PDB file of C-alpha atoms in Angstrom:
ATOM      1  CA  MET A   8       0.145   0.102  -0.031  1.00  0.00           C
ATOM      2  CA  ALA A   9       1.551   3.417  -1.046  1.00  0.00           C
ATOM      3  CA  VAL A  10       1.218   6.498   0.380  1.00  0.00           C
ATOM      4  CA  ASP A  11       1.408  10.196  -0.718  1.00  0.00           C
ATOM      5  CA  LEU A  12       3.342  12.883   1.060  1.00  0.00           C
ATOM      6  CA  THR A  13       3.464  15.206  -1.769  1.00  0.00           C
ATOM      7  CA  GLY A  14       3.837  18.696  -0.380  1.00  0.00           C
ATOM      8  CA  LYS A  15       5.588  17.402   3.027  1.00  0.00           C
ATOM      9  CA  VAL A  16       8.981  18.782   3.659  1.00  0.00           C
ATOM     10  CA  CYS A  17      11.571  16.395   5.376  1.00  0.00           C
ATOM     11  CA  LEU A  18      15.076  16.337   6.757  1.00  0.00           C
ATOM     12  CA  VAL A  19      17.252  13.485   7.349  1.00  0.00           C
ATOM     13  CA  THR A  20      20.625  13.150   8.817  1.00  0.00           C
ATOM     14  CA  GLY A  21      23.396  11.031   8.070  1.00  0.00           C
ATOM     15  CA  ALA A  22      21.590  10.298   4.771  1.00  0.00           C
ATOM     16  CA  SER A  23      24.510   9.621   2.653  1.00  0.00           C
ATOM     17  CA  ARG A  24      24.719   5.822   3.377  1.00  0.00           C
ATOM     18  CA  GLY A  25      22.855   3.446   5.410  1.00  0.00           C
ATOM     19  CA  VAL A  26      19.700   3.504   7.256  1.00  0.00           C
ATOM     20  CA  GLY A  27      19.606   7.280   6.808  1.00  0.00           C
ATOM     21  CA  ARG A  28      19.854   6.888   2.798  1.00  0.00           C
ATOM     22  CA  GLY A  29      16.821   4.287   2.704  1.00  0.00           C
ATOM     23  CA  VAL A  30      14.917   6.586   5.073  1.00  0.00           C
ATOM     24  CA  ALA A  31      15.636   9.272   2.303  1.00  0.00           C
ATOM     25  CA  LEU A  32      14.638   7.191  -0.600  1.00  0.00           C
ATOM     26  CA  GLY A  33      11.682   6.035   0.961  1.00  0.00           C
ATOM     27  CA  LEU A  34      10.193   9.518   1.488  1.00  0.00           C
ATOM     28  CA  LEU A  35      11.089  10.281  -2.005  1.00  0.00           C
ATOM     29  CA  GLU A  36       9.140   7.365  -3.275  1.00  0.00           C
ATOM     30  CA  ALA A  37       6.218   8.859  -1.323  1.00  0.00           C
ATOM     31  CA  GLY A  38       6.753  12.011  -3.079  1.00  0.00           C
ATOM     32  CA  ALA A  39       7.973  14.551  -0.464  1.00  0.00           C
ATOM     33  CA  THR A  40      10.709  17.172  -0.650  1.00  0.00           C
ATOM     34  CA  VAL A  41      13.617  15.355   1.109  1.00  0.00           C
ATOM     35  CA  HIS A  42      16.431  17.169   2.406  1.00  0.00           C
ATOM     36  CA  ILE A  43      19.621  15.116   3.060  1.00  0.00           C
ATOM     37  CA  THR A  44      22.816  15.553   5.312  1.00  0.00           C
ATOM     38  CA  GLY A  45      26.055  14.220   5.173  1.00  0.00           C
ATOM     39  CA  ARG A  46      29.925  14.578   5.301  1.00  0.00           C
ATOM     40  CA  THR A  47      30.821  12.558   2.000  1.00  0.00           C
ATOM     41  CA  VAL A  48      29.947  14.481  -0.723  1.00  0.00           C
ATOM     42  CA  ARG A  49      31.151  12.086  -3.425  1.00  0.00           C
ATOM     43  CA  ASP A  50      31.710   8.279  -3.380  1.00  0.00           C
ATOM     44  CA  GLY A  51      35.468   7.756  -2.252  1.00  0.00           C
ATOM     45  CA  GLU A  52      36.082  11.187  -0.681  1.00  0.00           C
ATOM     46  CA  HIS A  53      34.985  10.183   3.287  1.00  0.00           C
ATOM     47  CA  PRO A  54      36.333  13.182   5.253  1.00  0.00           C
ATOM     48  CA  GLU A  55      38.599  10.810   7.466  1.00  0.00           C
ATOM     49  CA  GLY A  56      39.715   8.656   4.656  1.00  0.00           C
ATOM     50  CA  LEU A  57      37.887   5.553   5.379  1.00  0.00           C
ATOM     51  CA  ASP A  58      36.907   3.028   2.900  1.00  0.00           C
ATOM     52  CA  ARG A  59      32.854   3.398   3.054  1.00  0.00           C
ATOM     53  CA  ALA A  60      30.552   3.550   0.074  1.00  0.00           C
ATOM     54  CA  GLY A  61      27.930   6.141  -0.004  1.00  0.00           C
ATOM     55  CA  SER A  62      27.670   9.901  -0.538  1.00  0.00           C
ATOM     56  CA  LEU A  63      25.201  12.686  -0.989  1.00  0.00           C
ATOM     57  CA  ALA A  64      26.079  12.707  -4.678  1.00  0.00           C
ATOM     58  CA  SER A  65      24.886   9.015  -4.876  1.00  0.00           C
ATOM     59  CA  VAL A  66      21.834   9.715  -3.376  1.00  0.00           C
ATOM     60  CA  LEU A  67      21.005  12.706  -5.430  1.00  0.00           C
ATOM     61  CA  GLY A  68      21.536  10.674  -8.716  1.00  0.00           C
ATOM     62  CA  GLU A  69      19.480   7.763  -7.172  1.00  0.00           C
ATOM     63  CA  SER A  70      16.757  10.146  -6.034  1.00  0.00           C
ATOM     64  CA  GLY A  71      15.614  10.714 -10.107  1.00  0.00           C
ATOM     65  CA  LYS A  72      13.988   7.562  -9.980  1.00  0.00           C
ATOM     66  CA  TYR A  73      11.402   8.789  -7.517  1.00  0.00           C
ATOM     67  CA  PRO A  74       8.754  11.572  -7.456  1.00  0.00           C
ATOM     68  CA  GLY A  75      10.035  13.540  -4.486  1.00  0.00           C
ATOM     69  CA  ARG A  76      12.601  16.375  -4.638  1.00  0.00           C
ATOM     70  CA  CYS A  77      15.968  15.661  -3.155  1.00  0.00           C
ATOM     71  CA  VAL A  78      18.312  18.376  -1.736  1.00  0.00           C
ATOM     72  CA  ALA A  79      21.580  17.509  -0.284  1.00  0.00           C
ATOM     73  CA  HIS A  80      23.616  19.762   2.322  1.00  0.00           C
ATOM     74  CA  ARG A  81      27.045  19.156   3.291  1.00  0.00           C
ATOM     75  CA  VAL A  82      26.811  18.951   7.217  1.00  0.00           C
ATOM     76  CA  ASP A  83      29.196  17.470   9.939  1.00  0.00           C
ATOM     77  CA  HIS A  84      26.851  16.991  12.931  1.00  0.00           C
ATOM     78  CA  ALA A  85      29.801  16.995  15.217  1.00  0.00           C
ATOM     79  CA  TYR A  86      29.297  20.990  15.015  1.00  0.00           C
ATOM     80  CA  ASP A  87      26.389  22.396  16.590  1.00  0.00           C
ATOM     81  CA  VAL A  88      26.565  25.237  14.425  1.00  0.00           C
ATOM     82  CA  GLU A  89      26.387  23.323  11.436  1.00  0.00           C
ATOM     83  CA  THR A  90      23.102  21.232  12.512  1.00  0.00           C
ATOM     84  CA  GLU A  91      21.447  24.222  13.723  1.00  0.00           C
ATOM     85  CA  ALA A  92      22.372  25.907  10.312  1.00  0.00           C
ATOM     86  CA  VAL A  93      20.932  23.144   8.042  1.00  0.00           C
ATOM     87  CA  VAL A  94      17.417  23.074  10.052  1.00  0.00           C
ATOM     88  CA  HIS A  95      17.295  27.102   9.533  1.00  0.00           C
ATOM     89  CA  ARG A  96      18.183  26.535   6.168  1.00  0.00           C
ATOM     90  CA  VAL A  97      15.232  24.294   5.366  1.00  0.00           C
ATOM     91  CA  LEU A  98      12.732  26.197   6.932  1.00  0.00           C
ATOM     92  CA  ALA A  99      13.943  29.424   5.181  1.00  0.00           C
ATOM     93  CA  ASP A 100      13.964  27.640   1.800  1.00  0.00           C
ATOM     94  CA  GLU A 101      10.753  25.474   2.304  1.00  0.00           C
ATOM     95  CA  GLY A 102       8.653  27.478   4.878  1.00  0.00           C
ATOM     96  CA  ARG A 103       8.017  24.617   6.989  1.00  0.00           C
ATOM     97  CA  LEU A 104       9.332  21.092   8.134  1.00  0.00           C
ATOM     98  CA  ASP A 105       7.026  18.111   8.499  1.00  0.00           C
ATOM     99  CA  ILE A 106       9.279  15.285   9.137  1.00  0.00           C
ATOM    100  CA  LEU A 107      12.480  15.226  10.888  1.00  0.00           C
ATOM    101  CA  VAL A 108      14.356  12.103  10.791  1.00  0.00           C
ATOM    102  CA  ASN A 109      17.555  11.816  13.143  1.00  0.00           C
ATOM    103  CA  SER A 110      19.975   9.245  11.561  1.00  0.00           C
ATOM    104  CA  ALA A 111      23.353  10.682  11.740  1.00  0.00           C
ATOM    105  CA  TRP A 112      25.630   8.059  13.521  1.00  0.00           C
ATOM    106  CA  PRO A 113      29.362   7.968  13.367  1.00  0.00           C
ATOM    107  CA  GLY A 114      29.479   5.059  15.942  1.00  0.00           C
ATOM    108  CA  TYR A 115      30.198   2.451  13.266  1.00  0.00           C
ATOM    109  CA  GLU A 116      32.939   4.083  11.527  1.00  0.00           C
ATOM    110  CA  ARG A 117      35.812   2.392  13.278  1.00  0.00           C
ATOM    111  CA  MET A 118      34.621  -0.954  14.894  1.00  0.00           C
ATOM    112  CA  VAL A 119      37.666  -2.259  13.302  1.00  0.00           C
ATOM    113  CA  GLU A 120      41.074  -0.687  14.261  1.00  0.00           C
ATOM    114  CA  ASP A 121      44.542  -2.086  13.480  1.00  0.00           C
ATOM    115  CA  ASP A 122      42.759  -5.387  11.764  1.00  0.00           C
ATOM    116  CA  ARG A 123      41.170  -5.971  15.245  1.00  0.00           C
ATOM    117  CA  PHE A 124      37.282  -5.957  16.246  1.00  0.00           C
ATOM    118  CA  THR A 125      37.485  -3.530  19.156  1.00  0.00           C
ATOM    119  CA  TRP A 126      33.576  -3.410  19.496  1.00  0.00           C
ATOM    120  CA  VAL A 127      33.753  -6.037  21.935  1.00  0.00           C
ATOM    121  CA  ASP A 128      36.974  -5.137  23.939  1.00  0.00           C
ATOM    122  CA  PRO A 129      36.688  -5.156  27.841  1.00  0.00           C
ATOM    123  CA  ILE A 130      35.185  -1.733  29.291  1.00  0.00           C
ATOM    124  CA  TRP A 131      38.743  -0.795  30.074  1.00  0.00           C
ATOM    125  CA  GLN A 132      39.803  -1.148  26.731  1.00  0.00           C
ATOM    126  CA  GLN A 133      36.976   0.896  25.106  1.00  0.00           C
ATOM    127  CA  PRO A 134      38.408   4.357  23.488  1.00  0.00           C
ATOM    128  CA  MET A 135      36.896   7.387  24.623  1.00  0.00           C
ATOM    129  CA  TRP A 136      36.267   8.616  21.111  1.00  0.00           C
ATOM    130  CA  ARG A 137      33.557   5.695  21.010  1.00  0.00           C
ATOM    131  CA  TRP A 138      31.686   7.443  23.728  1.00  0.00           C
ATOM    132  CA  ASP A 139      32.152  10.959  21.939  1.00  0.00           C
ATOM    133  CA  ALA A 140      31.075   9.598  18.531  1.00  0.00           C
ATOM    134  CA  MET A 141      27.604   7.835  19.758  1.00  0.00           C
ATOM    135  CA  ILE A 142      26.841  10.024  22.426  1.00  0.00           C
ATOM    136  CA  GLY A 143      28.772  13.512  21.536  1.00  0.00           C
ATOM    137  CA  VAL A 144      27.681  13.485  17.980  1.00  0.00           C
ATOM    138  CA  GLY A 145      24.859  10.634  17.492  1.00  0.00           C
ATOM    139  CA  VAL A 146      22.811  11.657  20.370  1.00  0.00           C
ATOM    140  CA  ARG A 147      23.790  15.327  20.619  1.00  0.00           C
ATOM    141  CA  SER A 148      23.208  16.304  16.914  1.00  0.00           C
ATOM    142  CA  SER A 149      19.782  14.612  17.505  1.00  0.00           C
ATOM    143  CA  TRP A 150      18.748  16.918  20.480  1.00  0.00           C
ATOM    144  CA  CYS A 151      20.349  19.881  18.513  1.00  0.00           C
ATOM    145  CA  ALA A 152      17.840  19.343  15.729  1.00  0.00           C
ATOM    146  CA  ILE A 153      15.004  18.885  17.611  1.00  0.00           C
ATOM    147  CA  ARG A 154      15.608  22.144  19.437  1.00  0.00           C
ATOM    148  CA  VAL A 155      15.355  24.277  16.277  1.00  0.00           C
ATOM    149  CA  ALA A 156      12.682  21.885  14.369  1.00  0.00           C
ATOM    150  CA  THR A 157      10.271  21.765  17.509  1.00  0.00           C
ATOM    151  CA  GLU A 158       9.900  25.554  17.499  1.00  0.00           C
ATOM    152  CA  ALA A 159       8.729  25.376  13.711  1.00  0.00           C
ATOM    153  CA  MET A 160       6.531  22.467  14.426  1.00  0.00           C
ATOM    154  CA  ALA A 161       4.756  24.142  17.350  1.00  0.00           C
ATOM    155  CA  ARG A 162       4.057  27.010  15.337  1.00  0.00           C
ATOM    156  CA  GLN A 163       2.350  24.990  12.417  1.00  0.00           C
ATOM    157  CA  ARG A 164       0.826  22.601  15.115  1.00  0.00           C
ATOM    158  CA  SER A 165       2.059  19.235  13.223  1.00  0.00           C
ATOM    159  CA  GLY A 166       4.951  17.330  12.726  1.00  0.00           C
ATOM    160  CA  LEU A 167       6.755  14.299  13.428  1.00  0.00           C
ATOM    161  CA  ILE A 168      10.042  13.435  14.786  1.00  0.00           C
ATOM    162  CA  VAL A 169      11.773   9.809  13.905  1.00  0.00           C
ATOM    163  CA  ASN A 170      14.928   8.974  16.074  1.00  0.00           C
ATOM    164  CA  ILE A 171      16.689   5.839  14.758  1.00  0.00           C
ATOM    165  CA  SER A 172      17.416   3.544  17.355  1.00  0.00           C
ATOM    166  CA  PHE A 173      17.540  -0.298  18.229  1.00  0.00           C
ATOM    167  CA  TRP A 174      17.342  -3.016  20.660  1.00  0.00           C
ATOM    168  CA  ALA A 175      20.348  -2.318  22.410  1.00  0.00           C
ATOM    169  CA  ALA A 176      18.267   0.455  24.038  1.00  0.00           C
ATOM    170  CA  GLN A 177      16.705  -2.272  25.958  1.00  0.00           C
ATOM    171  CA  LYS A 178      19.343  -5.187  26.154  1.00  0.00           C
ATOM    172  CA  PHE A 179      22.863  -5.504  26.385  1.00  0.00           C
ATOM    173  CA  MET A 180      24.173  -6.034  22.916  1.00  0.00           C
ATOM    174  CA  GLN A 181      28.190  -6.427  23.102  1.00  0.00           C
ATOM    175  CA  ASN A 182      28.931  -2.716  23.909  1.00  0.00           C
ATOM    176  CA  ALA A 183      27.983  -0.542  26.890  1.00  0.00           C
ATOM    177  CA  VAL A 184      28.550   2.528  25.255  1.00  0.00           C
ATOM    178  CA  TYR A 185      25.932   1.512  22.195  1.00  0.00           C
ATOM    179  CA  GLY A 186      23.315   0.740  24.711  1.00  0.00           C
ATOM    180  CA  VAL A 187      23.643   3.918  26.596  1.00  0.00           C
ATOM    181  CA  SER A 188      23.339   5.803  23.058  1.00  0.00           C
ATOM    182  CA  LYS A 189      20.361   4.176  21.977  1.00  0.00           C
ATOM    183  CA  ALA A 190      18.391   4.287  25.408  1.00  0.00           C
ATOM    184  CA  ALA A 191      18.963   8.008  24.999  1.00  0.00           C
ATOM    185  CA  MET A 192      17.599   8.045  21.703  1.00  0.00           C
ATOM    186  CA  ASP A 193      14.537   5.890  22.931  1.00  0.00           C
ATOM    187  CA  LYS A 194      14.135   8.397  26.166  1.00  0.00           C
ATOM    188  CA  LEU A 195      14.598  11.552  24.046  1.00  0.00           C
ATOM    189  CA  ALA A 196      11.767  10.461  21.511  1.00  0.00           C
ATOM    190  CA  ALA A 197       9.410   9.602  24.646  1.00  0.00           C
ATOM    191  CA  ASP A 198      10.168  12.968  26.409  1.00  0.00           C
ATOM    192  CA  VAL A 199       9.897  15.259  23.248  1.00  0.00           C
ATOM    193  CA  ALA A 200       6.862  13.131  22.459  1.00  0.00           C
ATOM    194  CA  HIS A 201       5.333  14.252  26.142  1.00  0.00           C
ATOM    195  CA  GLN A 202       6.312  18.029  25.478  1.00  0.00           C
ATOM    196  CA  MET A 203       5.138  18.563  21.979  1.00  0.00           C
ATOM    197  CA  ARG A 204       1.953  16.466  22.371  1.00  0.00           C
ATOM    198  CA  GLU A 205       0.017  19.981  22.881  1.00  0.00           C
ATOM    199  CA  PHE A 206       1.352  20.971  19.576  1.00  0.00           C
ATOM    200  CA  ASP A 207       0.061  18.045  17.933  1.00  0.00           C
ATOM    201  CA  VAL A 208       3.747  16.797  17.095  1.00  0.00           C
ATOM    202  CA  ALA A 209       4.524  13.243  17.288  1.00  0.00           C
ATOM    203  CA  ALA A 210       7.922  11.567  18.370  1.00  0.00           C
ATOM    204  CA  ILE A 211       8.964   8.127  17.976  1.00  0.00           C
ATOM    205  CA  ALA A 212      11.667   5.576  18.072  1.00  0.00           C
ATOM    206  CA  LEU A 213      12.306   3.281  15.119  1.00  0.00           C
ATOM    207  CA  TYR A 214      14.244   0.143  15.377  1.00  0.00           C
ATOM    208  CA  PRO A 215      15.097  -1.383  11.988  1.00  0.00           C
ATOM    209  CA  GLY A 216      15.875  -4.824  11.589  1.00  0.00           C
ATOM    210  CA  LEU A 217      18.996  -6.435   9.898  1.00  0.00           C
ATOM    211  CA  VAL A 218      19.487  -3.545   7.180  1.00  0.00           C
ATOM    212  CA  ARG A 219      21.466  -4.391   4.030  1.00  0.00           C
ATOM    213  CA  THR A 220      23.414  -1.188   4.433  1.00  0.00           C
ATOM    214  CA  GLU A 221      26.564  -0.842   2.401  1.00  0.00           C
ATOM    215  CA  GLU A 222      28.788  -1.992   5.615  1.00  0.00           C
ATOM    216  CA  VAL A 223      26.540  -5.209   5.897  1.00  0.00           C
ATOM    217  CA  LEU A 224      26.645  -6.111   2.331  1.00  0.00           C
ATOM    218  CA  LYS A 225      30.359  -5.945   2.543  1.00  0.00           C
ATOM    219  CA  ASN A 226      30.459  -8.371   5.316  1.00  0.00           C
ATOM    220  CA  ALA A 227      27.432 -10.438   4.328  1.00  0.00           C
ATOM    221  CA  GLN A 228      29.291 -13.675   5.193  1.00  0.00           C
ATOM    222  CA  TYR A 229      29.056 -12.845   8.710  1.00  0.00           C
ATOM    223  CA  PHE A 230      25.462 -12.510   8.893  1.00  0.00           C
ATOM    224  CA  ASP A 231      22.054 -14.426   8.379  1.00  0.00           C
ATOM    225  CA  MET A 232      20.477 -12.582   5.677  1.00  0.00           C
ATOM    226  CA  SER A 233      17.500 -14.601   5.412  1.00  0.00           C
ATOM    227  CA  ASN A 234      15.246 -12.256   7.263  1.00  0.00           C
ATOM    228  CA  SER A 235      17.419  -8.956   6.340  1.00  0.00           C
ATOM    229  CA  GLU A 236      15.594  -5.519   5.264  1.00  0.00           C
ATOM    230  CA  SER A 237      16.339  -2.989   2.552  1.00  0.00           C
ATOM    231  CA  PRO A 238      17.331   0.397   3.681  1.00  0.00           C
ATOM    232  CA  GLU A 239      14.400   1.656   1.650  1.00  0.00           C
ATOM    233  CA  PHE A 240      12.127  -0.362   3.838  1.00  0.00           C
ATOM    234  CA  GLN A 241      12.991   2.014   6.640  1.00  0.00           C
ATOM    235  CA  GLY A 242      11.880   4.915   4.926  1.00  0.00           C
ATOM    236  CA  ARG A 243       8.476   3.103   3.979  1.00  0.00           C
ATOM    237  CA  ALA A 244       7.993   2.798   7.768  1.00  0.00           C
ATOM    238  CA  VAL A 245       8.599   6.673   8.330  1.00  0.00           C
ATOM    239  CA  ALA A 246       6.449   7.530   5.166  1.00  0.00           C
ATOM    240  CA  HIS A 247       3.315   5.275   6.431  1.00  0.00           C
ATOM    241  CA  LEU A 248       3.642   6.991  10.107  1.00  0.00           C
ATOM    242  CA  ALA A 249       3.444  10.437   8.712  1.00  0.00           C
ATOM    243  CA  ALA A 250       0.450   9.556   7.054  1.00  0.00           C
ATOM    244  CA  ASP A 251      -1.213   7.679   9.756  1.00  0.00           C
ATOM    245  CA  PRO A 252      -4.310  10.166  10.993  1.00  0.00           C
ATOM    246  CA  ALA A 253      -3.969   8.665  14.196  1.00  0.00           C
ATOM    247  CA  LEU A 254      -0.090   9.054  14.583  1.00  0.00           C
ATOM    248  CA  LEU A 255      -0.364  10.831  18.039  1.00  0.00           C
ATOM    249  CA  GLN A 256      -1.770   7.672  19.687  1.00  0.00           C
ATOM    250  CA  LYS A 257       1.620   6.433  18.674  1.00  0.00           C
ATOM    251  CA  SER A 258       3.739   9.332  20.004  1.00  0.00           C
ATOM    252  CA  GLY A 259       6.375   8.330  22.437  1.00  0.00           C
ATOM    253  CA  ARG A 260       6.515   4.736  21.626  1.00  0.00           C
ATOM    254  CA  VAL A 261       9.076   2.391  20.429  1.00  0.00           C
ATOM    255  CA  PHE A 262       8.106   0.707  16.870  1.00  0.00           C
ATOM    256  CA  THR A 263      10.026  -1.792  14.665  1.00  0.00           C
ATOM    257  CA  SER A 264       9.972  -1.461  10.860  1.00  0.00           C
ATOM    258  CA  ALA A 265       8.859  -4.865  10.520  1.00  0.00           C
ATOM    259  CA  ASP A 266       5.857  -4.253  12.834  1.00  0.00           C
ATOM    260  CA  LEU A 267       4.786  -1.317  11.220  1.00  0.00           C
ATOM    261  CA  ALA A 268       4.822  -3.288   7.808  1.00  0.00           C
ATOM    262  CA  LEU A 269       2.480  -5.517   8.882  1.00  0.00           C
ATOM    263  CA  GLU A 270       0.184  -2.853  10.880  1.00  0.00           C
ATOM    264  CA  TYR A 271      -0.017  -0.701   7.650  1.00  0.00           C
ATOM    265  CA  GLY A 272      -0.040  -3.636   4.960  1.00  0.00           C
ATOM    266  CA  TYR A 273       3.461  -2.862   2.770  1.00  0.00           C
ATOM    267  CA  ALA A 274       6.273  -5.079   1.710  1.00  0.00           C
ATOM    268  CA  ASP A 275       9.612  -4.530   1.534  1.00  0.00           C
ATOM    269  CA  ILE A 276      10.966  -3.266  -2.181  1.00  0.00           C
ATOM    270  CA  ASP A 277      11.558  -6.940  -3.265  1.00  0.00           C
ATOM    271  CA  GLY A 278       8.113  -8.056  -2.122  1.00  0.00           C
ATOM    272  CA  TYR A 279       9.507  -9.720   1.298  1.00  0.00           C
ATOM    273  CA  GLN A 280       7.747  -9.275   4.469  1.00  0.00           C
ATOM    274  CA  PRO A 281      10.085  -8.922   7.105  1.00  0.00           C
ATOM    275  CA  ARG A 282       9.497 -11.181  10.476  1.00  0.00           C
ATOM    276  CA  PRO A 283       9.583  -8.669  13.403  1.00  0.00           C
ATOM    277  CA  ASN A 284      12.372  -8.941  15.707  1.00  0.00           C
ATOM    278  CA  THR A 285      11.381  -8.954  19.475  1.00  0.00           C
ATOM    279  CA  PHE A 286      13.347  -8.637  22.746  1.00  0.00           C
ATOM    280  CA  GLU A 287      13.768 -12.311  23.062  1.00  0.00           C
ATOM    281  CA  THR A 288      14.864 -12.880  18.972  1.00  0.00           C
ATOM    282  CA  VAL A 289      17.032 -10.110  18.488  1.00  0.00           C
TER     283      VAL A 289
END
């Protein structure tokens, strides 16, 4: 079941690759105007020299397949001034902001250092940069964008804020800092929902499943891909949430992309219906 978001204005942070890229494409599929942010302008030009596929240019190139309009902004969300500026730019250019998706996430960028997988190292060997990346950038930039966006959404008395999160918010998943950061994203959605309800603005936390991101596909031999989801599947979840006339009833809660697909009656881009993860099965 398709939805029509023609006339809606969206901002998706961290959309040059991964889940953010998929969310942007899913919203473009629904006909929305989608502003995207990222640090990598063109493929092969990662600002830290990392070998990571995905760029703003590649999303812009792919956007031509969809009815929506895509606008790219080079933004480093480690800097509050850049995060605030892009929200103000969208509001100045479009006159409104209907959907904000917080997906900027540098926490996975150096899971392997010196050919060693440091993600599962003991606490005393965990580098402090990981805290700074996940919380100082990932969570902080989400709060920074929300601060600016909510003022405009309160004036227009409508809006949807989506924080990309995961089950690590609720159970230990190999890394304590990861859990703290995702729990913060859930709590941020819940408390923003509480404060913004009087303005008819909703906030939710969205849990993807195993997503076929660029990095996952590069290491597919280490994953059971049988129940995986496309990045675009995450965008379809956000699009259907935004089109739900009863959205405020969901505000403040956590949803998986797969559960929303079953509720709203749509499938992944290949026609597959992913099975929802649960606390016990993830």
